[in-house]
Amino acid sequence: MTSAKYDVLGIGNAIFDVLVQTDEGFLIRHGMTKGGMALIDEARAAAIYRDMGPATEMSGGSGANTIVGVAGFGARAAFIGKVKNDQIGGLYTHDIRAAGVAYETKAAESGPATGCSYILVTPDGERTMNTYLGAAQDLNPSDIDEAQIAASRIVYLEGYLWDPKNAKEAFVKAASIAHQAGRQVALTLSDSFCVDRYRDEFLDLMRKGTVDLVFANEAELHALYQTSDFDGALKQLRADAKLGVVTRSEKGCVVASKDGITPAPAFPIQKLVDTTGAGDLFAAGFLFGLVRDASYEMCGRLGALAAAEVIQHIGARPQVSLKELAGQNGLGV
């Protein structure tokens, strides 16, 4: 196997986030399911935006947030995702490159605008997302750079990519190239509603070995196996995936491998402000630990540290150097 140019390459929906703090009444008035991610069209996006109060706007997208976090720990990171050649697409491209991530996906010259997610954060810190995929859904197999994939130790795929048909094909192509090059493929299940839409296909990806590592939270794990029995679901995950990582909020996480179960604690926080990006940044810390050959427990602790940083402020991107934060907390690897 040739040496890797990148530690982690992510493929995901390139989405610009529009965040606002609001109350439960806003969700009810707009018929939103609290805590979930709904795909919306341009007209609904405009209606939600019109009703929102003053917003915080920043680059986002689940997979991209993870990759920015990986780079923040000091690893070599790259991202593949589609924007349009418009104002927001230009901001997105600038932001991800400024974070130290290699980003070379060609912007679309025509078609829908750069994707946006309208994120409502309620007083309990829970986030409810309404996503207009826009140009992100036009990611297709031709956007997959074979040399870049083959030169990445881990290729990280976002479950939300399974929504658009072309992106799904790009996802499978990337996984195939990675395995031919002797690399690992990771998948985040993204959202319990996403799991409900594609349960059989996700299980197939795991059982056929298309993906080597699966990230899920408790809700996604229960949705995957259609059971409320956590231990039973974890047992099935161990049977289906080479490696599974399940986050459990304040209970920390568990790493499920063929060798057994490894728990890791959550990191203490002062105040929960916004859960947007918690799972994304957890994955960033875990993947960073993995490419540094850390123990599963250490990987879990790095993930917990990054998640704790991001949930204490608005937005899904870190506001401090994760590398320095890890060092300050005795987690330098």
Coordinates of C-alpha atoms in Angstrom, one line a residue:
M1 CA 0.0 0.0 0.0
T2 CA 1.3 3.4 -0.9
S3 CA 1.7 6.0 1.8
A4 CA -1.3 8.3 2.3
K5 CA -1.4 11.9 1.3
Y6 CA -4.5 12.4 3.5
D7 CA -5.5 10.9 6.9
V8 CA -9.2 11.3 6.4
L9 CA -11.2 12.3 3.3
G10 CA -14.9 13.1 3.7
I11 CA -17.7 13.0 1.2
G12 CA -20.9 14.8 2.1
N13 CA -23.5 17.4 1.3
A14 CA -21.9 20.9 1.1
I15 CA -24.5 22.9 3.1
F16 CA -24.5 26.4 4.4
D17 CA -26.1 26.6 7.9
V18 CA -28.6 29.3 8.9
L19 CA -29.1 29.0 12.7
V20 CA -31.5 30.7 15.0
Q21 CA -32.5 30.3 18.6
T22 CA -36.3 29.9 18.9
D23 CA -39.1 28.3 21.0
E24 CA -41.1 25.1 20.6
G25 CA -44.0 27.2 19.2
F26 CA -42.1 28.0 16.0
L27 CA -41.6 24.2 15.4
I28 CA -45.3 23.5 16.0
R29 CA -46.4 26.4 13.7
H30 CA -44.3 25.1 10.9
G31 CA -45.1 21.4 11.4
M32 CA -41.5 20.4 12.2
T33 CA -40.5 17.2 14.0
K34 CA -38.2 18.3 16.8
G35 CA -34.6 16.9 16.7
G36 CA -34.9 15.6 13.1
M37 CA -33.7 16.6 9.7
A38 CA -36.4 17.2 7.0
L39 CA -35.6 17.7 3.3
I40 CA -37.4 20.8 2.0
D41 CA -37.8 22.5 -1.3
E42 CA -36.9 26.1 -2.2
A43 CA -40.4 27.5 -1.5
R44 CA -40.5 26.0 2.1
A45 CA -36.9 27.2 2.6
A46 CA -38.0 30.8 1.8
A47 CA -41.0 30.5 4.1
I48 CA -39.0 29.3 7.0
Y49 CA -36.3 31.9 6.5
R50 CA -38.9 34.7 6.3
D51 CA -40.3 33.7 9.7
M52 CA -36.9 33.2 11.4
G53 CA -35.5 35.8 13.8
P54 CA -31.9 37.2 13.6
A55 CA -29.7 34.3 12.4
T56 CA -26.2 33.1 12.6
E57 CA -24.9 32.0 9.2
M58 CA -21.9 29.7 8.6
S59 CA -20.7 26.9 6.5
G60 CA -21.9 23.4 7.6
G61 CA -22.8 20.0 6.3
S62 CA -22.4 17.0 8.5
G63 CA -19.4 15.4 6.7
A64 CA -17.7 18.7 6.2
N65 CA -18.0 19.6 9.9
T66 CA -16.3 16.3 10.7
I67 CA -13.5 16.9 8.3
V68 CA -13.0 20.5 9.6
G69 CA -12.7 18.9 13.0
V70 CA -10.1 16.3 11.8
A71 CA -8.0 19.2 10.4
G72 CA -8.5 21.1 13.7
F73 CA -6.8 18.2 15.5
G74 CA -3.8 18.5 13.2
A75 CA -4.5 15.7 10.7
R76 CA -4.3 16.0 6.9
A77 CA -7.9 16.3 5.7
A78 CA -9.8 16.6 2.4
F79 CA -13.4 17.0 1.4
I80 CA -15.6 16.3 -1.6
G81 CA -19.0 18.0 -1.8
K82 CA -20.9 20.1 -4.4
V83 CA -21.7 23.8 -4.2
K84 CA -22.9 26.2 -7.0
N85 CA -20.7 29.0 -8.4
D86 CA -22.8 31.6 -6.4
Q87 CA -22.1 33.9 -3.5
I88 CA -22.8 31.3 -0.8
G89 CA -20.9 28.7 -2.7
G90 CA -17.9 31.1 -2.7
L91 CA -18.2 31.6 1.0
Y92 CA -18.4 27.8 1.6
T93 CA -15.3 27.2 -0.5
H94 CA -13.3 29.9 1.3
D95 CA -14.4 28.6 4.8
I96 CA -13.4 25.0 4.3
R97 CA -10.1 25.8 2.7
A98 CA -9.4 28.3 5.5
A99 CA -9.9 25.5 8.0
G100 CA -6.9 23.7 6.4
V101 CA -9.0 21.2 4.4
A102 CA -8.1 20.3 0.8
Y103 CA -11.2 21.1 -1.3
E104 CA -11.1 20.8 -5.1
T105 CA -14.7 19.8 -6.1
K106 CA -15.7 21.8 -9.2
A107 CA -18.6 24.1 -8.5
A108 CA -21.8 23.8 -10.6
E109 CA -22.3 26.5 -13.1
S110 CA -26.0 26.0 -13.6
G111 CA -28.9 24.3 -11.7
P112 CA -30.0 24.9 -8.1
A113 CA -28.3 27.3 -5.7
T114 CA -25.8 26.1 -3.0
G115 CA -27.6 24.1 -0.4
C116 CA -28.8 25.6 2.9
S117 CA -30.0 24.1 6.2
Y118 CA -32.3 26.2 8.4
I119 CA -31.6 25.1 11.9
L120 CA -33.9 25.9 14.8
V121 CA -32.3 25.6 18.3
T122 CA -34.7 25.4 21.2
P123 CA -33.9 26.4 24.8
D124 CA -32.9 22.8 25.7
G125 CA -30.1 23.0 23.1
E126 CA -31.9 20.5 20.7
R127 CA -31.5 21.3 17.0
T128 CA -34.2 20.8 14.3
M129 CA -32.9 20.9 10.8
N130 CA -34.7 21.8 7.5
T131 CA -32.4 21.2 4.6
Y132 CA -32.6 22.4 1.1
L133 CA -30.0 20.3 -0.7
G134 CA -29.7 22.5 -3.7
A135 CA -26.5 22.0 -5.6
A136 CA -25.3 19.4 -3.0
Q137 CA -27.6 16.8 -4.6
D138 CA -25.8 17.1 -7.9
L139 CA -22.7 15.5 -6.6
N140 CA -22.1 12.6 -9.0
P141 CA -19.5 9.9 -9.7
S142 CA -17.5 12.1 -12.0
D143 CA -16.8 14.4 -8.9
I144 CA -14.9 11.5 -7.2
D145 CA -11.2 11.9 -7.7
E146 CA -9.8 8.4 -7.8
A147 CA -6.3 9.4 -6.9
Q148 CA -7.4 11.5 -4.0
I149 CA -9.6 8.6 -2.6
A150 CA -6.8 6.1 -3.0
A151 CA -4.4 8.4 -1.2
S152 CA -6.6 8.7 1.9
R153 CA -6.2 6.4 4.9
I154 CA -9.9 6.6 5.8
V155 CA -12.7 7.7 3.5
Y156 CA -15.6 9.0 5.6
L157 CA -19.1 8.9 4.1
E158 CA -22.2 10.8 5.3
G159 CA -25.5 8.8 5.5
Y160 CA -27.4 11.8 4.2
L161 CA -25.7 11.2 0.9
W162 CA -28.0 8.3 0.4
D163 CA -30.9 10.6 -0.3
P164 CA -29.9 11.9 -3.9
K165 CA -29.4 9.1 -6.4
N166 CA -26.3 10.5 -8.1
A167 CA -24.6 11.1 -4.7
K168 CA -25.4 7.5 -3.7
E169 CA -23.6 6.3 -6.8
A170 CA -20.6 8.5 -6.0
F171 CA -20.6 7.1 -2.5
V172 CA -20.4 3.5 -3.7
K173 CA -17.7 4.4 -6.3
A174 CA -15.6 6.0 -3.6
A175 CA -15.9 3.0 -1.3
S176 CA -14.9 0.6 -4.0
I177 CA -11.8 2.7 -4.9
A178 CA -10.8 3.0 -1.3
H179 CA -11.0 -0.8 -0.7
Q180 CA -9.0 -1.5 -3.9
A181 CA -6.3 0.8 -2.5
G182 CA -6.4 -1.0 0.9
R183 CA -8.0 1.9 2.7
Q184 CA -10.8 1.9 5.3
V185 CA -14.3 3.2 4.7
A186 CA -16.4 4.8 7.5
L187 CA -20.1 5.7 7.5
T188 CA -22.1 7.9 9.8
L189 CA -25.8 7.0 9.9
S190 CA -26.5 10.7 10.2
D191 CA -30.1 10.7 11.5
S192 CA -32.7 8.2 12.7
F193 CA -35.2 9.4 10.0
C194 CA -32.4 8.8 7.5
V195 CA -32.0 5.3 8.9
D196 CA -35.8 4.7 8.6
R197 CA -35.6 5.6 4.9
Y198 CA -32.7 3.4 4.1
R199 CA -32.5 0.7 6.8
D200 CA -32.1 -2.3 4.5
E201 CA -29.5 -0.6 2.3
F202 CA -27.4 0.6 5.3
L203 CA -27.5 -2.9 6.8
D204 CA -26.5 -4.3 3.4
L205 CA -23.5 -1.9 3.2
M206 CA -22.3 -3.1 6.6
R207 CA -22.9 -6.8 6.0
K208 CA -21.3 -6.8 2.5
G209 CA -18.2 -5.0 3.9
T210 CA -18.8 -1.9 1.8
V211 CA -18.2 0.1 5.0
D212 CA -15.7 -0.9 7.7
L213 CA -16.6 1.5 10.5
V214 CA -20.1 2.7 11.4
F215 CA -21.0 5.7 13.6
A216 CA -24.4 6.0 15.2
N217 CA -26.1 7.6 18.1
E218 CA -28.6 5.6 20.3
A219 CA -31.6 6.7 18.4
E220 CA -30.0 5.7 15.1
L221 CA -29.0 2.3 16.5
H222 CA -32.5 1.6 17.8
A223 CA -33.9 2.7 14.4
L224 CA -31.4 0.5 12.5
Y225 CA -32.5 -2.7 14.4
Q226 CA -36.1 -1.6 15.1
T227 CA -35.7 -2.4 18.8
S228 CA -35.7 -0.4 22.1
D229 CA -33.2 -3.0 23.6
F230 CA -29.8 -1.3 23.6
D231 CA -27.8 -4.3 24.5
G232 CA -29.5 -6.4 21.9
A233 CA -29.0 -3.8 19.2
L234 CA -25.3 -3.5 20.1
K235 CA -24.9 -7.3 19.8
Q236 CA -26.4 -7.1 16.3
L237 CA -24.1 -4.2 15.4
R238 CA -21.1 -6.3 16.5
A239 CA -22.2 -9.1 14.2
D240 CA -22.9 -6.8 11.2
A241 CA -20.0 -4.2 11.3
K242 CA -16.3 -4.7 11.6
L243 CA -16.3 -1.7 14.0
G244 CA -19.2 0.2 15.4
V245 CA -19.2 3.4 17.5
V246 CA -22.3 4.4 19.4
T247 CA -22.6 7.8 21.1
R248 CA -24.9 8.1 24.1
S249 CA -24.9 11.8 25.0
E250 CA -23.9 12.3 28.7
K251 CA -23.3 8.5 29.0
G252 CA -20.3 8.8 26.7
C253 CA -19.9 6.2 24.0
V254 CA -19.3 2.5 23.4
V255 CA -17.0 1.0 20.7
A256 CA -18.2 -2.3 19.5
S257 CA -15.6 -4.6 17.8
K258 CA -15.3 -8.3 17.2
D259 CA -13.1 -8.4 20.3
G260 CA -15.7 -6.8 22.7
I261 CA -17.2 -3.6 23.9
T262 CA -15.0 -0.6 25.0
P263 CA -16.7 2.3 26.8
A264 CA -15.4 5.8 27.0
P265 CA -16.9 8.6 29.2
A266 CA -18.5 11.9 28.1
F267 CA -16.5 15.1 28.6
P268 CA -18.0 17.4 31.3
I269 CA -19.5 20.7 30.0
Q270 CA -20.5 23.9 31.8
K271 CA -23.6 24.6 29.7
L272 CA -25.4 22.9 26.8
V273 CA -26.2 25.6 24.2
D274 CA -26.6 23.9 20.8
T275 CA -26.3 20.2 19.9
T276 CA -25.8 21.0 16.2
G277 CA -22.6 19.2 15.1
A278 CA -22.2 17.1 18.3
G279 CA -22.1 13.8 16.4
D280 CA -20.0 15.3 13.6
L281 CA -17.3 16.5 15.9
F282 CA -17.4 13.3 17.9
A283 CA -16.6 11.5 14.7
A284 CA -13.7 13.9 14.0
G285 CA -12.0 13.2 17.3
F286 CA -12.6 9.4 17.0
L287 CA -11.2 9.3 13.4
F288 CA -8.2 11.5 14.5
G289 CA -7.4 9.0 17.2
L290 CA -7.8 6.1 14.8
V291 CA -5.3 7.5 12.3
R292 CA -2.9 8.2 15.1
D293 CA -3.2 4.5 16.2
A294 CA -4.7 5.4 19.6
S295 CA -6.7 2.9 21.7
Y296 CA -10.4 2.7 21.2
E297 CA -10.9 4.3 24.6
M298 CA -8.6 7.2 23.7
C299 CA -10.4 7.6 20.3
G300 CA -13.7 7.8 22.2
R301 CA -12.3 10.4 24.7
L302 CA -11.0 12.5 21.8
G303 CA -14.4 12.4 20.2
A304 CA -16.1 13.3 23.5
L305 CA -13.7 16.3 23.9
A306 CA -14.5 17.7 20.4
A307 CA -18.3 17.1 20.9
A308 CA -18.2 18.9 24.3
E309 CA -16.5 21.9 22.7
V310 CA -19.0 22.3 19.9
I311 CA -22.2 21.9 22.0
Q312 CA -21.3 24.8 24.3
H313 CA -21.7 27.4 21.6
I314 CA -24.0 28.1 18.5
G315 CA -22.9 26.4 15.3
A316 CA -21.3 23.1 14.3
R317 CA -17.7 24.2 13.8
P318 CA -15.1 24.4 16.6
Q319 CA -14.3 27.9 17.9
V320 CA -10.9 26.9 19.4
S321 CA -7.9 24.8 18.3
L322 CA -8.9 21.2 18.9
K323 CA -5.2 20.3 18.8
E324 CA -4.4 22.7 21.7
L325 CA -7.6 21.6 23.6
A326 CA -6.5 18.0 23.4
G327 CA -3.0 18.9 24.7
Q328 CA -4.5 20.9 27.6
N329 CA -6.6 17.9 28.6
G330 CA -3.8 15.3 28.4
L331 CA -5.1 13.8 25.2
G332 CA -2.3 14.6 22.9
V333 CA -1.6 11.7 20.6

